[in-house]
């Protein structure tokens, strides 16, 4: 039984504590912590026997914690992931791995020095049934070589602390990861365009249109909308040489009523990606129980954050920004 410590018991931290306690197998939550101690105590109540620690560092040191989930704010991820690596404990870190490429690189270097995978990054879309179907269709080659990808990432609304950059660093970072995975290709440049602003957006520039170029010559457009009101809507369509393939709309029940047809839509990410979170965390539990990690790597986290940094720069300057990556350590060599 893997004993898991959870750092950060906010929205997704609480969700993960619940699934580790009640949905997944081979694990239990033995400790939690949050800078909001009251919140940590409330969440500990859903995990029988879980201790509440004063700090993330204390939790990592706890002899009854075999592996750690980091679900605190992005700016705190690096310190906890590095503490886990130093303690030899496998760690699942929510996206973004860290807010800057420099911080991500320090994690990559620390893991590469150990010489084996210890970190899994929370890019859960790779475990989503709908995205898996999309990838299978692209890989099967029936639409020919991919030429274009159209993506939309729409949030009904976002919390009050959401600032302009977060449409990129918090939201579009998922697309930066998923298109690399979907196309087996690297992003080489990014440009961000700003249309007329949505009046629901307060001070946040919304929406954005992000244009990505890949090494293989594919062009990708990503719409981010963070105040779209009607629901949480994630879309992707790949245009190939002889056809197109589109992300199925996961779990949308179709209702026929009063002379109309309505397809219900999720209102937030918890709803839309529930299955993906369950599968990604079970995969991590299984790998962590053997002392390692699987799925999205620290390197994937570093690449996604590097693209985010370039996109934020482009949003400010309007320029096309090339993506420059450091050399990939052999630990993350593509097989
Ligand atoms: N994969 C996904 O789809 C997904 C979904 C939501 C959030 N996230 C990521 O998860 C992280 C948390 O997001 P959230 O929406 O749950 O935010 P949140 O604000 O609801 O929760 C974050 C929690 O971390 C706590 N915290 C902050 N600093 C801390 C520290 N130094 N030590 C311990 N606890 C600390 C806060 O008090 C808060 O309770 C972010 O990195 C976010 O991008 C990922
Ligand atoms: O933190 C959340 C989360 O990562 C969701 O998966 C994403 O769709 C949202 O845009 C973001 O704000």
Coordinates of C-alpha atoms and ligand atoms in Angstrom, one line a residue:
X1 CA 0.0 0.0 0.0
X2 CA 1.6 3.3 -1.2
X3 CA 1.4 6.0 1.5
X4 CA 0.9 9.3 -0.2
X5 CA 1.5 12.8 1.1
X6 CA -0.4 15.7 -0.6
X7 CA 1.0 19.2 -0.6
X8 CA -1.7 21.8 -1.3
X9 CA -5.3 20.9 -0.6
X10 CA -7.1 23.5 -2.7
X11 CA -9.4 22.6 -5.6
X12 CA -7.4 19.9 -7.3
X13 CA -5.5 18.8 -4.2
X14 CA -8.8 18.0 -2.5
X15 CA -10.0 16.2 -5.6
X16 CA -6.8 14.1 -5.7
X17 CA -7.1 13.3 -1.9
X18 CA -10.6 12.0 -2.6
X19 CA -9.6 9.8 -5.5
X20 CA -6.5 8.5 -3.8
X21 CA -8.7 7.6 -0.8
X22 CA -11.9 6.3 -2.4
X23 CA -11.4 5.6 -6.2
X24 CA -7.8 4.3 -6.8
X25 CA -6.2 1.1 -5.6
X26 CA -2.9 0.3 -3.9
X27 CA -2.7 3.7 -2.1
X28 CA -3.9 5.7 0.8
X29 CA -3.3 9.3 1.9
X30 CA -1.1 9.3 5.0
X31 CA -0.4 13.1 5.3
X32 CA -1.5 16.5 3.9
X33 CA -0.4 20.1 4.3
X34 CA -1.5 23.5 3.1
X35 CA -0.4 27.0 4.0
X36 CA -4.1 27.4 4.9
X37 CA -4.0 25.0 7.9
X38 CA -7.8 25.0 8.4
X39 CA -8.2 23.9 4.8
X40 CA -5.7 21.1 5.3
X41 CA -7.5 19.9 8.4
X42 CA -10.9 19.9 6.6
X43 CA -9.4 17.9 3.7
X44 CA -7.6 15.5 6.0
X45 CA -11.1 14.5 7.3
X46 CA -11.8 12.7 4.0
X47 CA -8.7 10.5 4.3
X48 CA -8.9 8.4 7.4
X49 CA -5.7 8.4 9.5
X50 CA -4.0 11.3 7.5
X51 CA -1.7 13.5 9.5
X52 CA -1.6 17.3 9.0
X53 CA 1.8 18.8 8.6
X54 CA 2.9 22.4 9.2
X55 CA 4.9 22.6 6.0
X56 CA 5.6 20.7 2.7
X57 CA 9.2 20.1 3.9
X58 CA 7.9 18.4 7.0
X59 CA 5.6 16.2 5.0
X60 CA 8.4 15.2 2.6
X61 CA 10.5 14.1 5.6
X62 CA 7.7 12.1 7.2
X63 CA 8.7 8.4 7.4
X64 CA 5.1 7.4 6.7
X65 CA 5.1 9.2 3.4
X66 CA 6.4 7.0 0.5
X67 CA 5.5 9.3 -2.4
X68 CA 4.2 12.9 -2.8
X69 CA 1.6 14.7 -4.8
X70 CA 2.3 18.5 -5.3
X71 CA -0.9 20.4 -5.9
X72 CA 0.0 23.8 -4.4
X73 CA 0.4 27.0 -6.5
X74 CA 2.8 26.8 -9.4
X75 CA 5.3 29.1 -7.8
X76 CA 5.9 26.6 -5.0
X77 CA 6.3 23.5 -7.1
X78 CA 10.1 23.6 -7.6
X79 CA 11.0 23.6 -3.9
X80 CA 8.8 20.6 -3.1
X81 CA 9.8 18.6 -6.2
X82 CA 13.5 19.2 -5.4
X83 CA 12.9 18.2 -1.8
X84 CA 11.2 14.9 -2.9
X85 CA 14.1 14.2 -5.3
X86 CA 16.6 14.8 -2.5
X87 CA 14.6 12.5 -0.2
X88 CA 14.4 9.8 -3.0
X89 CA 10.6 9.9 -3.0
X90 CA 8.6 9.7 -6.3
X91 CA 6.6 12.8 -6.9
X92 CA 3.5 13.7 -9.0
X93 CA 3.6 17.4 -9.7
X94 CA 0.6 19.3 -11.0
X95 CA 1.1 21.4 -14.1
X96 CA 2.9 23.7 -14.7
X97 CA 6.0 21.9 -13.5
X98 CA 7.2 25.4 -12.5
X99 CA 6.4 28.9 -13.8
X100 CA 9.8 29.5 -15.4
X101 CA 12.0 27.4 -17.7
X102 CA 14.9 28.1 -15.3
X103 CA 13.1 26.4 -12.4
X104 CA 12.0 23.5 -14.6
X105 CA 15.6 23.0 -15.8
X106 CA 16.8 22.7 -12.2
X107 CA 14.3 19.9 -11.7
X108 CA 15.3 18.2 -14.9
X109 CA 19.0 18.4 -13.9
X110 CA 18.3 17.0 -10.4
X111 CA 16.4 14.1 -11.8
X112 CA 18.9 13.4 -14.6
X113 CA 21.7 13.3 -11.9
X114 CA 19.8 10.6 -10.1
X115 CA 19.6 8.8 -13.5
X116 CA 16.0 7.4 -13.3
X117 CA 12.5 8.8 -13.6
X118 CA 11.1 10.0 -10.3
X119 CA 8.7 12.8 -11.5
X120 CA 5.4 12.7 -13.3
X121 CA 3.8 16.0 -14.5
X122 CA 0.0 16.4 -14.3
X123 CA -0.7 16.7 -18.1
X124 CA -3.8 14.6 -17.7
X125 CA -5.1 15.0 -21.2
X126 CA -2.7 12.3 -22.3
X127 CA -4.9 9.9 -20.3
X128 CA -8.2 11.2 -21.6
X129 CA -10.2 8.7 -23.6
X130 CA -11.2 11.3 -26.2
X131 CA -7.6 12.5 -26.8
X132 CA -6.4 8.9 -26.9
X133 CA -9.0 8.2 -29.7
X134 CA -7.8 11.4 -31.6
X135 CA -4.2 10.2 -31.4
X136 CA -5.0 6.7 -32.5
X137 CA -6.8 8.2 -35.6
X138 CA -3.9 10.5 -36.4
X139 CA -1.3 7.7 -35.9
X140 CA -3.3 5.3 -38.1
X141 CA -2.6 7.7 -41.0
X142 CA -6.0 7.5 -42.5
X143 CA -6.2 11.3 -43.0
X144 CA -2.6 11.4 -44.4
X145 CA 0.1 13.6 -42.9
X146 CA -1.2 16.3 -40.4
X147 CA -1.0 19.8 -41.8
X148 CA -3.0 22.0 -39.4
X149 CA -4.5 21.6 -35.9
X150 CA -7.3 23.9 -34.6
X151 CA -7.7 23.9 -30.9
X152 CA -10.0 25.7 -28.5
X153 CA -9.6 25.9 -24.7
X154 CA -12.6 27.6 -23.2
X155 CA -13.3 28.2 -19.5
X156 CA -16.8 29.4 -18.5
X157 CA -15.1 31.8 -16.0
X158 CA -11.9 31.9 -13.9
X159 CA -11.2 32.9 -10.3
X160 CA -10.6 36.5 -9.3
X161 CA -6.8 36.0 -8.9
X162 CA -6.5 35.0 -12.6
X163 CA -4.2 37.4 -14.4
X164 CA -3.7 37.8 -18.2
X165 CA -0.6 35.6 -18.5
X166 CA -2.5 32.7 -16.9
X167 CA -4.5 32.2 -20.1
X168 CA -1.2 31.0 -21.4
X169 CA 0.7 29.7 -18.4
X170 CA -2.2 28.0 -16.7
X171 CA -4.6 27.1 -19.6
X172 CA -2.8 26.9 -23.0
X173 CA 0.1 25.1 -21.4
X174 CA -2.1 22.0 -21.8
X175 CA -2.3 22.5 -25.5
X176 CA 1.5 23.1 -25.7
X177 CA 1.9 19.6 -24.2
X178 CA -0.9 17.8 -26.0
X179 CA 0.0 18.9 -29.5
X180 CA 3.6 17.7 -29.0
X181 CA 2.3 14.3 -27.9
X182 CA -0.4 14.2 -30.5
X183 CA 1.9 14.9 -33.5
X184 CA 5.2 13.6 -32.1
X185 CA 6.7 16.9 -33.2
X186 CA 8.3 19.8 -31.5
X187 CA 7.1 23.4 -31.4
X188 CA 9.7 25.8 -32.9
X189 CA 7.9 29.2 -32.7
X190 CA 4.9 30.9 -31.2
X191 CA 3.0 34.1 -31.9
X192 CA 0.1 35.5 -29.9
X193 CA -2.7 37.7 -31.4
X194 CA -5.2 39.7 -29.3
X195 CA -8.7 40.2 -30.8
X196 CA -11.2 42.6 -29.3
X197 CA -11.6 41.9 -25.6
X198 CA -14.6 40.0 -24.1
X199 CA -16.4 42.4 -21.8
X200 CA -16.7 39.7 -19.2
X201 CA -12.9 39.7 -18.9
X202 CA -12.4 42.5 -16.4
X203 CA -8.8 43.4 -16.7
X204 CA -7.8 40.2 -18.4
X205 CA -7.1 40.3 -22.2
X206 CA -9.5 37.6 -23.4
X207 CA -9.7 35.8 -25.8
X208 CA -6.2 35.0 -27.3
X209 CA -5.3 33.4 -30.5
X210 CA -2.0 31.5 -30.2
X211 CA -0.2 30.4 -33.3
X212 CA 2.3 27.6 -33.0
X213 CA 4.7 26.2 -35.7
X214 CA 6.2 22.7 -35.5
X215 CA 9.6 21.4 -36.7
X216 CA 7.7 19.2 -39.1
X217 CA 5.9 22.2 -40.6
X218 CA 2.4 21.8 -39.0
X219 CA 0.6 25.1 -38.0
X220 CA -1.6 25.1 -34.9
X221 CA -4.0 27.7 -33.8
X222 CA -5.2 27.7 -30.1
X223 CA -8.1 29.9 -29.0
X224 CA -8.1 30.5 -25.3
X225 CA -11.2 32.0 -23.8
X226 CA -11.4 32.3 -20.1
X227 CA -14.8 34.0 -19.7
X228 CA -16.9 32.2 -22.3
X229 CA -19.9 31.8 -19.9
X230 CA -21.6 28.9 -21.5
X231 CA -19.4 26.0 -20.2
X232 CA -16.0 24.4 -20.2
X233 CA -15.2 23.4 -23.8
X234 CA -12.1 21.7 -25.1
X235 CA -11.8 21.2 -28.8
X236 CA -9.2 19.9 -31.3
X237 CA -9.4 19.1 -34.9
X238 CA -6.5 17.8 -37.0
X239 CA -6.5 18.6 -40.7
X240 CA -4.6 16.1 -42.8
X241 CA -3.8 15.7 -46.5
X242 CA -6.9 13.7 -47.2
X243 CA -9.3 14.2 -44.3
X244 CA -9.9 15.6 -40.9
X245 CA -10.3 14.1 -37.4
X246 CA -11.9 15.8 -34.5
X247 CA -11.9 15.3 -30.7
X248 CA -15.1 13.5 -29.7
X249 CA -17.2 15.6 -27.3
X250 CA -16.7 13.4 -24.2
X251 CA -19.8 12.4 -22.3
X252 CA -22.1 15.0 -23.7
X253 CA -25.6 13.6 -23.1
X254 CA -28.0 14.7 -25.9
X255 CA -31.4 15.8 -24.6
X256 CA -34.5 16.1 -27.0
X257 CA -37.1 18.2 -25.3
X258 CA -39.7 20.9 -26.1
X259 CA -39.0 20.9 -29.8
X260 CA -35.3 21.2 -29.4
X261 CA -32.0 19.2 -29.0
X262 CA -29.5 20.1 -26.4
X263 CA -26.0 18.5 -25.9
X264 CA -25.1 19.1 -22.2
X265 CA -21.6 20.4 -21.6
X266 CA -19.3 20.2 -18.6
X267 CA -19.0 23.4 -16.6
X268 CA -15.4 22.9 -15.5
X269 CA -12.3 20.7 -15.8
X270 CA -13.2 18.5 -12.8
X271 CA -16.3 17.4 -14.7
X272 CA -14.7 17.1 -18.1
X273 CA -11.5 15.3 -17.2
X274 CA -12.6 13.1 -14.2
X275 CA -11.8 9.9 -15.9
X276 CA -8.4 11.2 -17.1
X277 CA -7.4 12.3 -13.6
X278 CA -8.3 8.9 -12.3
X279 CA -6.3 7.0 -14.9
X280 CA -3.2 9.4 -14.7
X281 CA -3.0 9.1 -10.9
X282 CA -3.5 5.3 -10.9
X283 CA -0.6 5.1 -13.4
X284 CA 1.5 7.2 -11.1
X285 CA 0.6 5.2 -8.0
X286 CA 1.5 2.0 -9.8
X287 CA 4.9 3.4 -10.9
X288 CA 5.6 5.1 -7.6
X289 CA 5.0 1.8 -5.7
X290 CA 8.0 0.5 -7.7
X291 CA 10.0 3.6 -6.8
X292 CA 9.7 5.4 -10.2
X293 CA 7.5 7.4 -12.5
X294 CA 5.7 7.2 -15.8
X295 CA 3.8 9.4 -18.3
X296 CA 4.7 13.1 -18.9
X297 CA 8.3 13.8 -17.8
X298 CA 10.1 16.7 -16.2
X299 CA 11.5 17.4 -19.7
X300 CA 7.9 17.6 -21.0
X301 CA 7.2 20.1 -18.2
X302 CA 10.3 22.1 -19.1
X303 CA 9.4 22.2 -22.8
X304 CA 5.8 23.3 -22.1
X305 CA 6.9 26.1 -19.7
X306 CA 9.5 27.2 -22.3
X307 CA 6.7 27.6 -24.8
X308 CA 4.6 29.5 -22.3
X309 CA 7.4 31.9 -21.5
X310 CA 7.9 32.6 -25.3
X311 CA 4.1 33.0 -25.7
X312 CA 3.9 35.5 -22.8
X313 CA 6.7 37.5 -24.4
X314 CA 4.9 37.4 -27.7
X315 CA 1.6 38.6 -26.1
X316 CA 3.5 41.7 -24.9
X317 CA 5.4 42.4 -28.0
X318 CA 3.3 41.0 -30.8
X319 CA 6.4 39.3 -32.3
X320 CA 6.9 35.8 -33.5
X321 CA 9.2 34.1 -30.9
X322 CA 11.4 31.1 -31.7
X323 CA 11.6 28.4 -29.1
X324 CA 15.1 27.5 -27.9
X325 CA 15.5 24.4 -25.8
X326 CA 18.6 23.1 -23.9
X327 CA 20.1 19.8 -24.9
X328 CA 17.8 16.9 -23.9
X329 CA 19.4 14.7 -21.2
X330 CA 19.6 11.0 -22.2
X331 CA 17.2 10.1 -19.4
X332 CA 14.5 11.7 -21.6
X333 CA 15.6 10.3 -24.9
X334 CA 12.7 9.5 -27.2
X335 CA 12.6 5.7 -27.6
Ligands
LIG1 N1 -4.2 19.3 -14.4 C1 -5.3 20.1 -14.3 O1 -6.2 20.1 -15.1 C2 -5.3 21.1 -13.2 C3 -6.5 21.6 -12.7 C4 -6.5 22.5 -11.7 C5 -5.4 23.0 -11.1 N2 -4.2 22.5 -11.6 C6 -2.9 22.9 -11.0 O2 -2.9 22.6 -9.7 C7 -2.3 23.6 -8.9 C8 -3.3 24.0 -7.8 O3 -4.4 24.6 -8.5 P1 -5.8 24.7 -7.7 O4 -6.8 25.1 -8.8 O5 -6.1 23.6 -6.9 O6 -5.5 26.0 -6.9 P2 -6.1 26.4 -5.4 O7 -5.8 27.8 -5.2 O8 -7.6 26.0 -5.3 O9 -5.3 25.5 -4.4 C9 -3.9 25.6 -4.2 C10 -3.7 25.4 -2.7 O10 -2.3 25.4 -2.5 C11 -2.1 26.0 -1.2 N3 -0.7 26.5 -1.1 C12 -0.2 27.6 -1.7 N4 1.1 27.7 -1.4 C13 1.4 26.6 -0.7 C14 2.6 26.2 -0.1 N5 3.8 26.8 -0.2 N6 2.6 25.0 0.6 C15 1.4 24.3 0.8 N7 0.2 24.7 0.2 C16 0.2 25.8 -0.5 C17 -3.1 27.1 -1.2 O11 -3.4 27.5 0.2 C18 -4.3 26.4 -1.8 O12 -5.2 25.7 -0.8 C19 -1.8 24.6 -9.9 O13 -0.5 24.4 -10.2 C20 -2.8 24.4 -11.0 O14 -2.2 24.9 -12.3 C21 -4.1 21.5 -12.6
LIG2 O1 -5.9 25.2 -13.9 C1 -6.9 24.9 -14.8 C2 -6.7 23.5 -15.3 O2 -5.4 23.3 -15.7 C3 -7.6 23.1 -16.4 O3 -7.3 21.8 -16.9 C4 -7.6 24.1 -17.5 O4 -8.5 23.8 -18.6 C5 -7.9 25.5 -17.0 O5 -7.9 26.4 -18.1 C6 -6.9 25.9 -16.0 O6 -7.3 27.2 -15.5

